[in-house]
C-alpha atoms as a PDB file:
ATOM      1  CA  MET A   1      31.363  11.628 -67.447  1.00  0.00           C
ATOM      2  CA  ARG A   2      32.951   8.309 -66.699  1.00  0.00           C
ATOM      3  CA  LYS A   3      35.841   8.497 -64.221  1.00  0.00           C
ATOM      4  CA  VAL A   4      37.601   5.232 -64.975  1.00  0.00           C
ATOM      5  CA  ALA A   5      41.340   4.741 -65.166  1.00  0.00           C
ATOM      6  CA  LEU A   6      41.879   4.539 -68.902  1.00  0.00           C
ATOM      7  CA  ILE A   7      44.515   1.820 -69.376  1.00  0.00           C
ATOM      8  CA  PRO A   8      45.354   0.332 -72.796  1.00  0.00           C
ATOM      9  CA  ALA A   9      44.056  -3.239 -72.855  1.00  0.00           C
ATOM     10  CA  LEU A  10      47.357  -4.870 -73.862  1.00  0.00           C
ATOM     11  CA  LEU A  11      49.279  -3.121 -71.104  1.00  0.00           C
ATOM     12  CA  MET A  12      46.596  -4.007 -68.583  1.00  0.00           C
ATOM     13  CA  LEU A  13      46.646  -7.675 -69.532  1.00  0.00           C
ATOM     14  CA  GLY A  14      50.411  -7.773 -69.401  1.00  0.00           C
ATOM     15  CA  THR A  15      50.393  -6.364 -65.906  1.00  0.00           C
ATOM     16  CA  ALA A  16      47.701  -8.716 -64.670  1.00  0.00           C
ATOM     17  CA  ALA A  17      49.714 -11.665 -65.870  1.00  0.00           C
ATOM     18  CA  SER A  18      52.718 -10.676 -63.782  1.00  0.00           C
ATOM     19  CA  ALA A  19      53.239 -11.440 -60.118  1.00  0.00           C
ATOM     20  CA  GLN A  20      52.292  -8.772 -57.618  1.00  0.00           C
ATOM     21  CA  GLY A  21      55.826  -8.893 -56.236  1.00  0.00           C
ATOM     22  CA  THR A  22      57.136  -7.960 -52.845  1.00  0.00           C
ATOM     23  CA  ASN A  23      55.963  -4.963 -50.882  1.00  0.00           C
ATOM     24  CA  PRO A  24      58.078  -1.868 -51.565  1.00  0.00           C
ATOM     25  CA  ALA A  25      59.899  -0.033 -48.791  1.00  0.00           C
ATOM     26  CA  VAL A  26      57.562   2.775 -47.697  1.00  0.00           C
ATOM     27  CA  GLU A  27      57.598   5.568 -45.167  1.00  0.00           C
ATOM     28  CA  ASP A  28      54.969   7.761 -43.568  1.00  0.00           C
ATOM     29  CA  THR A  29      55.514  11.318 -44.801  1.00  0.00           C
ATOM     30  CA  ASP A  30      54.217  14.495 -43.181  1.00  0.00           C
ATOM     31  CA  GLY A  31      50.882  14.337 -44.968  1.00  0.00           C
ATOM     32  CA  PRO A  32      47.608  13.112 -43.456  1.00  0.00           C
ATOM     33  CA  ASN A  33      46.782   9.420 -43.326  1.00  0.00           C
ATOM     34  CA  MET A  34      43.567   7.980 -44.745  1.00  0.00           C
ATOM     35  CA  VAL A  35      42.401   5.021 -42.666  1.00  0.00           C
ATOM     36  CA  ILE A  36      40.045   2.699 -44.571  1.00  0.00           C
ATOM     37  CA  GLU A  37      38.206  -0.184 -42.927  1.00  0.00           C
ATOM     38  CA  VAL A  38      37.255  -2.669 -45.644  1.00  0.00           C
ATOM     39  CA  ALA A  39      34.203  -4.935 -45.399  1.00  0.00           C
ATOM     40  CA  ASP A  40      32.763  -7.692 -47.546  1.00  0.00           C
ATOM     41  CA  ALA A  41      29.310  -7.498 -49.103  1.00  0.00           C
ATOM     42  CA  GLU A  42      27.733  -8.843 -45.899  1.00  0.00           C
ATOM     43  CA  GLY A  43      29.327  -6.123 -43.787  1.00  0.00           C
ATOM     44  CA  ASN A  44      32.011  -8.288 -42.183  1.00  0.00           C
ATOM     45  CA  SER A  45      35.218  -6.321 -41.558  1.00  0.00           C
ATOM     46  CA  LYS A  46      38.263  -7.551 -43.471  1.00  0.00           C
ATOM     47  CA  GLY A  47      40.676  -5.214 -41.706  1.00  0.00           C
ATOM     48  CA  THR A  48      42.152  -1.765 -42.132  1.00  0.00           C
ATOM     49  CA  MET A  49      44.378  -0.106 -44.703  1.00  0.00           C
ATOM     50  CA  VAL A  50      46.331   3.081 -44.031  1.00  0.00           C
ATOM     51  CA  LEU A  51      47.185   5.369 -46.947  1.00  0.00           C
ATOM     52  CA  ASP A  52      49.826   8.069 -46.581  1.00  0.00           C
ATOM     53  CA  LEU A  53      48.455  11.026 -48.564  1.00  0.00           C
ATOM     54  CA  ARG A  54      51.155  12.960 -50.392  1.00  0.00           C
ATOM     55  CA  GLU A  55      50.450  16.674 -50.030  1.00  0.00           C
ATOM     56  CA  ASP A  56      53.936  17.329 -51.370  1.00  0.00           C
ATOM     57  CA  LEU A  57      53.007  15.727 -54.706  1.00  0.00           C
ATOM     58  CA  ALA A  58      49.328  16.607 -55.164  1.00  0.00           C
ATOM     59  CA  PRO A  59      48.033  19.104 -52.579  1.00  0.00           C
ATOM     60  CA  ASN A  60      44.721  19.787 -54.329  1.00  0.00           C
ATOM     61  CA  HIS A  61      43.900  16.103 -54.797  1.00  0.00           C
ATOM     62  CA  VAL A  62      44.820  15.328 -51.195  1.00  0.00           C
ATOM     63  CA  ALA A  63      42.579  18.164 -50.022  1.00  0.00           C
ATOM     64  CA  ARG A  64      39.709  16.626 -52.029  1.00  0.00           C
ATOM     65  CA  LEU A  65      40.197  13.158 -50.515  1.00  0.00           C
ATOM     66  CA  VAL A  66      40.379  14.631 -47.026  1.00  0.00           C
ATOM     67  CA  GLU A  67      37.237  16.706 -47.585  1.00  0.00           C
ATOM     68  CA  LEU A  68      35.227  13.745 -48.854  1.00  0.00           C
ATOM     69  CA  ALA A  69      36.476  11.430 -46.120  1.00  0.00           C
ATOM     70  CA  GLN A  70      35.766  13.891 -43.328  1.00  0.00           C
ATOM     71  CA  SER A  71      32.263  14.532 -44.664  1.00  0.00           C
ATOM     72  CA  GLY A  72      31.513  10.790 -44.593  1.00  0.00           C
ATOM     73  CA  ALA A  73      31.061  10.659 -48.370  1.00  0.00           C
ATOM     74  CA  TYR A  74      33.367   7.660 -48.773  1.00  0.00           C
ATOM     75  CA  ASP A  75      31.704   5.534 -46.088  1.00  0.00           C
ATOM     76  CA  GLY A  76      29.851   2.665 -47.738  1.00  0.00           C
ATOM     77  CA  VAL A  77      31.389   3.125 -51.209  1.00  0.00           C
ATOM     78  CA  VAL A  78      32.282  -0.093 -53.061  1.00  0.00           C
ATOM     79  CA  PHE A  79      35.444  -1.255 -54.782  1.00  0.00           C
ATOM     80  CA  HIS A  80      33.608  -1.439 -58.089  1.00  0.00           C
ATOM     81  CA  ARG A  81      36.555  -2.342 -60.353  1.00  0.00           C
ATOM     82  CA  VAL A  82      39.287  -4.708 -59.156  1.00  0.00           C
ATOM     83  CA  ILE A  83      41.672  -6.382 -61.593  1.00  0.00           C
ATOM     84  CA  ASP A  84      43.896  -9.146 -60.254  1.00  0.00           C
ATOM     85  CA  GLY A  85      47.547  -8.178 -60.599  1.00  0.00           C
ATOM     86  CA  PHE A  86      46.698  -4.579 -61.466  1.00  0.00           C
ATOM     87  CA  MET A  87      44.609  -2.374 -59.161  1.00  0.00           C
ATOM     88  CA  ALA A  88      41.528  -1.881 -56.954  1.00  0.00           C
ATOM     89  CA  GLN A  89      39.337   1.143 -57.769  1.00  0.00           C
ATOM     90  CA  THR A  90      36.762   2.864 -55.561  1.00  0.00           C
ATOM     91  CA  GLY A  91      35.489   6.317 -54.633  1.00  0.00           C
ATOM     92  CA  ASP A  92      32.400   6.859 -56.810  1.00  0.00           C
ATOM     93  CA  VAL A  93      30.340   8.617 -54.155  1.00  0.00           C
ATOM     94  CA  GLN A  94      27.460   9.270 -56.568  1.00  0.00           C
ATOM     95  CA  ASN A  95      26.892   5.776 -57.968  1.00  0.00           C
ATOM     96  CA  GLY A  96      28.939   3.427 -55.801  1.00  0.00           C
ATOM     97  CA  ARG A  97      27.105   3.212 -52.498  1.00  0.00           C
ATOM     98  CA  GLN A  98      26.874  -0.329 -51.161  1.00  0.00           C
ATOM     99  CA  ASP A  99      23.315   0.197 -49.908  1.00  0.00           C
ATOM    100  CA  GLY A 100      22.061   1.412 -53.285  1.00  0.00           C
ATOM    101  CA  ASP A 101      22.089   0.526 -56.972  1.00  0.00           C
ATOM    102  CA  THR A 102      25.727   0.171 -58.052  1.00  0.00           C
ATOM    103  CA  ALA A 103      24.991  -0.621 -61.699  1.00  0.00           C
ATOM    104  CA  MET A 104      26.480   2.736 -62.700  1.00  0.00           C
ATOM    105  CA  ALA A 105      29.432   2.608 -60.307  1.00  0.00           C
ATOM    106  CA  GLY A 106      32.491   4.032 -62.006  1.00  0.00           C
ATOM    107  CA  MET A 107      30.504   6.508 -64.081  1.00  0.00           C
ATOM    108  CA  GLY A 108      30.346   9.319 -61.540  1.00  0.00           C
ATOM    109  CA  GLY A 109      32.255  11.355 -59.038  1.00  0.00           C
ATOM    110  CA  SER A 110      30.985  13.855 -56.475  1.00  0.00           C
ATOM    111  CA  ASP A 111      29.108  17.143 -56.535  1.00  0.00           C
ATOM    112  CA  LEU A 112      32.453  18.964 -56.330  1.00  0.00           C
ATOM    113  CA  PRO A 113      34.236  20.281 -59.451  1.00  0.00           C
ATOM    114  CA  ASP A 114      36.830  18.219 -61.308  1.00  0.00           C
ATOM    115  CA  LEU A 115      40.488  18.760 -60.467  1.00  0.00           C
ATOM    116  CA  GLU A 116      43.372  19.889 -62.637  1.00  0.00           C
ATOM    117  CA  ALA A 117      46.055  17.220 -62.973  1.00  0.00           C
ATOM    118  CA  GLU A 118      49.012  17.320 -60.580  1.00  0.00           C
ATOM    119  CA  PHE A 119      51.411  14.986 -62.374  1.00  0.00           C
ATOM    120  CA  SER A 120      54.783  14.280 -60.756  1.00  0.00           C
ATOM    121  CA  ASP A 121      57.832  12.095 -61.273  1.00  0.00           C
ATOM    122  CA  ALA A 122      56.579   9.597 -58.663  1.00  0.00           C
ATOM    123  CA  THR A 123      56.320   6.078 -60.045  1.00  0.00           C
ATOM    124  CA  PHE A 124      53.331   3.766 -59.739  1.00  0.00           C
ATOM    125  CA  ASP A 125      54.532   0.894 -57.559  1.00  0.00           C
ATOM    126  CA  ARG A 126      52.651  -1.734 -55.610  1.00  0.00           C
ATOM    127  CA  GLY A 127      50.469   0.144 -53.128  1.00  0.00           C
ATOM    128  CA  THR A 128      50.648   3.478 -54.951  1.00  0.00           C
ATOM    129  CA  VAL A 129      47.385   5.433 -54.807  1.00  0.00           C
ATOM    130  CA  GLY A 130      46.362   7.214 -58.011  1.00  0.00           C
ATOM    131  CA  MET A 131      43.383   9.322 -59.031  1.00  0.00           C
ATOM    132  CA  ALA A 132      41.104   7.818 -61.659  1.00  0.00           C
ATOM    133  CA  ARG A 133      40.011  10.066 -64.495  1.00  0.00           C
ATOM    134  CA  ALA A 134      38.330  10.115 -67.890  1.00  0.00           C
ATOM    135  CA  MET A 135      40.085  10.963 -71.171  1.00  0.00           C
ATOM    136  CA  ASP A 136      40.602  14.572 -70.096  1.00  0.00           C
ATOM    137  CA  PRO A 137      43.699  14.719 -67.837  1.00  0.00           C
ATOM    138  CA  ASN A 138      41.892  17.343 -65.754  1.00  0.00           C
ATOM    139  CA  SER A 139      38.847  15.198 -64.964  1.00  0.00           C
ATOM    140  CA  ALA A 140      39.792  13.493 -61.673  1.00  0.00           C
ATOM    141  CA  ASN A 141      37.134  14.056 -59.029  1.00  0.00           C
ATOM    142  CA  SER A 142      36.567  11.518 -56.244  1.00  0.00           C
ATOM    143  CA  GLN A 143      37.529   8.094 -57.576  1.00  0.00           C
ATOM    144  CA  PHE A 144      40.928   6.623 -56.767  1.00  0.00           C
ATOM    145  CA  PHE A 145      42.738   3.332 -57.192  1.00  0.00           C
ATOM    146  CA  ILE A 146      45.404   1.400 -55.303  1.00  0.00           C
ATOM    147  CA  ASP A 147      47.903  -0.610 -57.339  1.00  0.00           C
ATOM    148  CA  LEU A 148      48.151  -4.315 -56.559  1.00  0.00           C
ATOM    149  CA  ALA A 149      51.351  -4.548 -58.598  1.00  0.00           C
ATOM    150  CA  PRO A 150      53.855  -2.102 -60.129  1.00  0.00           C
ATOM    151  CA  ALA A 151      52.354  -0.178 -63.055  1.00  0.00           C
ATOM    152  CA  PRO A 152      55.083   2.128 -64.405  1.00  0.00           C
ATOM    153  CA  PHE A 153      53.164   2.647 -67.663  1.00  0.00           C
ATOM    154  CA  LEU A 154      50.891   4.973 -65.630  1.00  0.00           C
ATOM    155  CA  ASP A 155      53.799   7.260 -64.699  1.00  0.00           C
ATOM    156  CA  GLY A 156      53.177  10.851 -65.714  1.00  0.00           C
ATOM    157  CA  GLU A 157      49.682  10.002 -66.961  1.00  0.00           C
ATOM    158  CA  TYR A 158      47.775   9.847 -63.663  1.00  0.00           C
ATOM    159  CA  THR A 159      48.118  11.884 -60.486  1.00  0.00           C
ATOM    160  CA  VAL A 160      49.871  10.052 -57.647  1.00  0.00           C
ATOM    161  CA  VAL A 161      48.057  11.015 -54.465  1.00  0.00           C
ATOM    162  CA  GLY A 162      49.402   8.602 -51.873  1.00  0.00           C
ATOM    163  CA  GLN A 163      50.927   5.288 -50.849  1.00  0.00           C
ATOM    164  CA  LEU A 164      49.686   2.316 -48.849  1.00  0.00           C
ATOM    165  CA  ILE A 165      51.790   2.005 -45.694  1.00  0.00           C
ATOM    166  CA  GLU A 166      49.776  -0.511 -43.642  1.00  0.00           C
ATOM    167  CA  GLY A 167      47.336  -3.305 -44.486  1.00  0.00           C
ATOM    168  CA  TRP A 168      48.959  -5.104 -47.419  1.00  0.00           C
ATOM    169  CA  ASP A 169      47.029  -8.277 -46.625  1.00  0.00           C
ATOM    170  CA  VAL A 170      43.781  -6.317 -46.632  1.00  0.00           C
ATOM    171  CA  LEU A 171      44.595  -4.811 -50.021  1.00  0.00           C
ATOM    172  CA  ASP A 172      45.287  -8.253 -51.467  1.00  0.00           C
ATOM    173  CA  SER A 173      42.052  -9.639 -49.982  1.00  0.00           C
ATOM    174  CA  ILE A 174      39.760  -7.155 -51.765  1.00  0.00           C
ATOM    175  CA  LYS A 175      37.366  -9.145 -53.931  1.00  0.00           C
ATOM    176  CA  LYS A 176      38.523  -9.336 -57.551  1.00  0.00           C
ATOM    177  CA  GLY A 177      36.308  -8.625 -60.525  1.00  0.00           C
ATOM    178  CA  ASN A 178      35.693 -10.339 -63.822  1.00  0.00           C
ATOM    179  CA  SER A 179      38.628  -9.711 -66.174  1.00  0.00           C
ATOM    180  CA  ALA A 180      36.312 -10.231 -69.149  1.00  0.00           C
ATOM    181  CA  ALA A 181      34.164  -7.362 -67.839  1.00  0.00           C
ATOM    182  CA  ASN A 182      37.039  -4.909 -67.271  1.00  0.00           C
ATOM    183  CA  GLY A 183      37.262  -5.852 -63.606  1.00  0.00           C
ATOM    184  CA  ALA A 184      33.608  -5.260 -62.681  1.00  0.00           C
ATOM    185  CA  VAL A 185      32.868  -6.887 -59.324  1.00  0.00           C
ATOM    186  CA  GLU A 186      29.670  -8.679 -58.332  1.00  0.00           C
ATOM    187  CA  GLU A 187      28.750  -8.234 -54.652  1.00  0.00           C
ATOM    188  CA  PRO A 188      31.857  -6.109 -54.143  1.00  0.00           C
ATOM    189  CA  ASP A 189      33.761  -5.322 -50.976  1.00  0.00           C
ATOM    190  CA  TYR A 190      33.379  -1.737 -49.788  1.00  0.00           C
ATOM    191  CA  MET A 191      34.826   0.957 -47.549  1.00  0.00           C
ATOM    192  CA  LEU A 192      32.965   0.471 -44.282  1.00  0.00           C
ATOM    193  CA  SER A 193      34.485   3.602 -42.791  1.00  0.00           C
ATOM    194  CA  VAL A 194      37.048   6.153 -43.939  1.00  0.00           C
ATOM    195  CA  THR A 195      38.728   8.505 -41.479  1.00  0.00           C
ATOM    196  CA  ILE A 196      41.639  10.942 -41.589  1.00  0.00           C
ATOM    197  CA  ALA A 197      44.488  10.812 -39.082  1.00  0.00           C
ATOM    198  CA  ASP A 198      47.289  13.313 -38.617  1.00  0.00           C
ATOM    199  CA  GLY A 199      50.412  12.055 -40.364  1.00  0.00           C
ATOM    200  CA  ASP A 200      52.389  12.592 -37.160  1.00  0.00           C
ATOM    201  CA  THR A 201      50.093  10.280 -35.166  1.00  0.00           C
ATOM    202  CA  PRO A 202      50.609   6.493 -35.399  1.00  0.00           C
ATOM    203  CA  ALA A 203      47.643   4.960 -37.195  1.00  0.00           C
ATOM    204  CA  GLU A 204      47.123   2.381 -34.433  1.00  0.00           C
ATOM    205  CA  GLU A 205      46.313   5.221 -32.021  1.00  0.00           C
ATOM    206  CA  THR A 206      43.458   6.427 -34.226  1.00  0.00           C
ATOM    207  CA  PRO A 207      41.582   3.269 -35.263  1.00  0.00           C
ATOM    208  CA  ALA A 208      38.675   3.448 -37.641  1.00  0.00           C
ATOM    209  CA  GLU A 209      35.336   3.427 -35.878  1.00  0.00           C
ATOM    210  CA  GLU A 210      33.879  -0.056 -35.653  1.00  0.00           C
ATOM    211  CA  THR A 211      30.365  -0.112 -37.032  1.00  0.00           C
ATOM    212  CA  GLU A 212      27.856  -2.652 -38.186  1.00  0.00           C
ATOM    213  CA  ALA A 213      26.817  -2.371 -41.825  1.00  0.00           C
ATOM    214  CA  GLU A 214      23.098  -2.006 -42.320  1.00  0.00           C
ATOM    215  CA  GLY A 215      21.195  -4.667 -44.154  1.00  0.00           C
END
């Protein structure tokens, strides 16, 4: 089953046409932090993003992200769908590996069961992390997206699982896709490494491991 974020085309185009805006005021809550080192298609590091995972809003979804990150499942997974002025989507651990065939990226999830929605009153702002899903609200699995701009039309429709707190320039640098192809990216950037840090520990004290991408 396809795990894409199902956004009405007119709303999506309207968002993409707007400016990304200024970075919202954010804070690091008590939840774990996901530290993502982003690389380009050649394996060159573009820097690190830190996501504050919101256990208070979506404990089951956070547990899934932590489990996949700690198992290494997210390492090497591409940002397969990136729409300028809207969002960057990744996390297809079945079909989105940078060292494999990514033609079906966005169509899969993981070998773990789908999750029941954990909707909240949190709004989708710039840097908000949401779980991608298919038509069924209870079909989120492993894919997630990070908003490049405010997207309040997603409120109450998608599970908010976290918030970007560091690495705004890295988020903005992720290679954009073709708007005519629903944001599909050729030679996409990818998550070189994904680690989990305790929310009480400053992210700079637990840097992502520096590795060389194969190939």
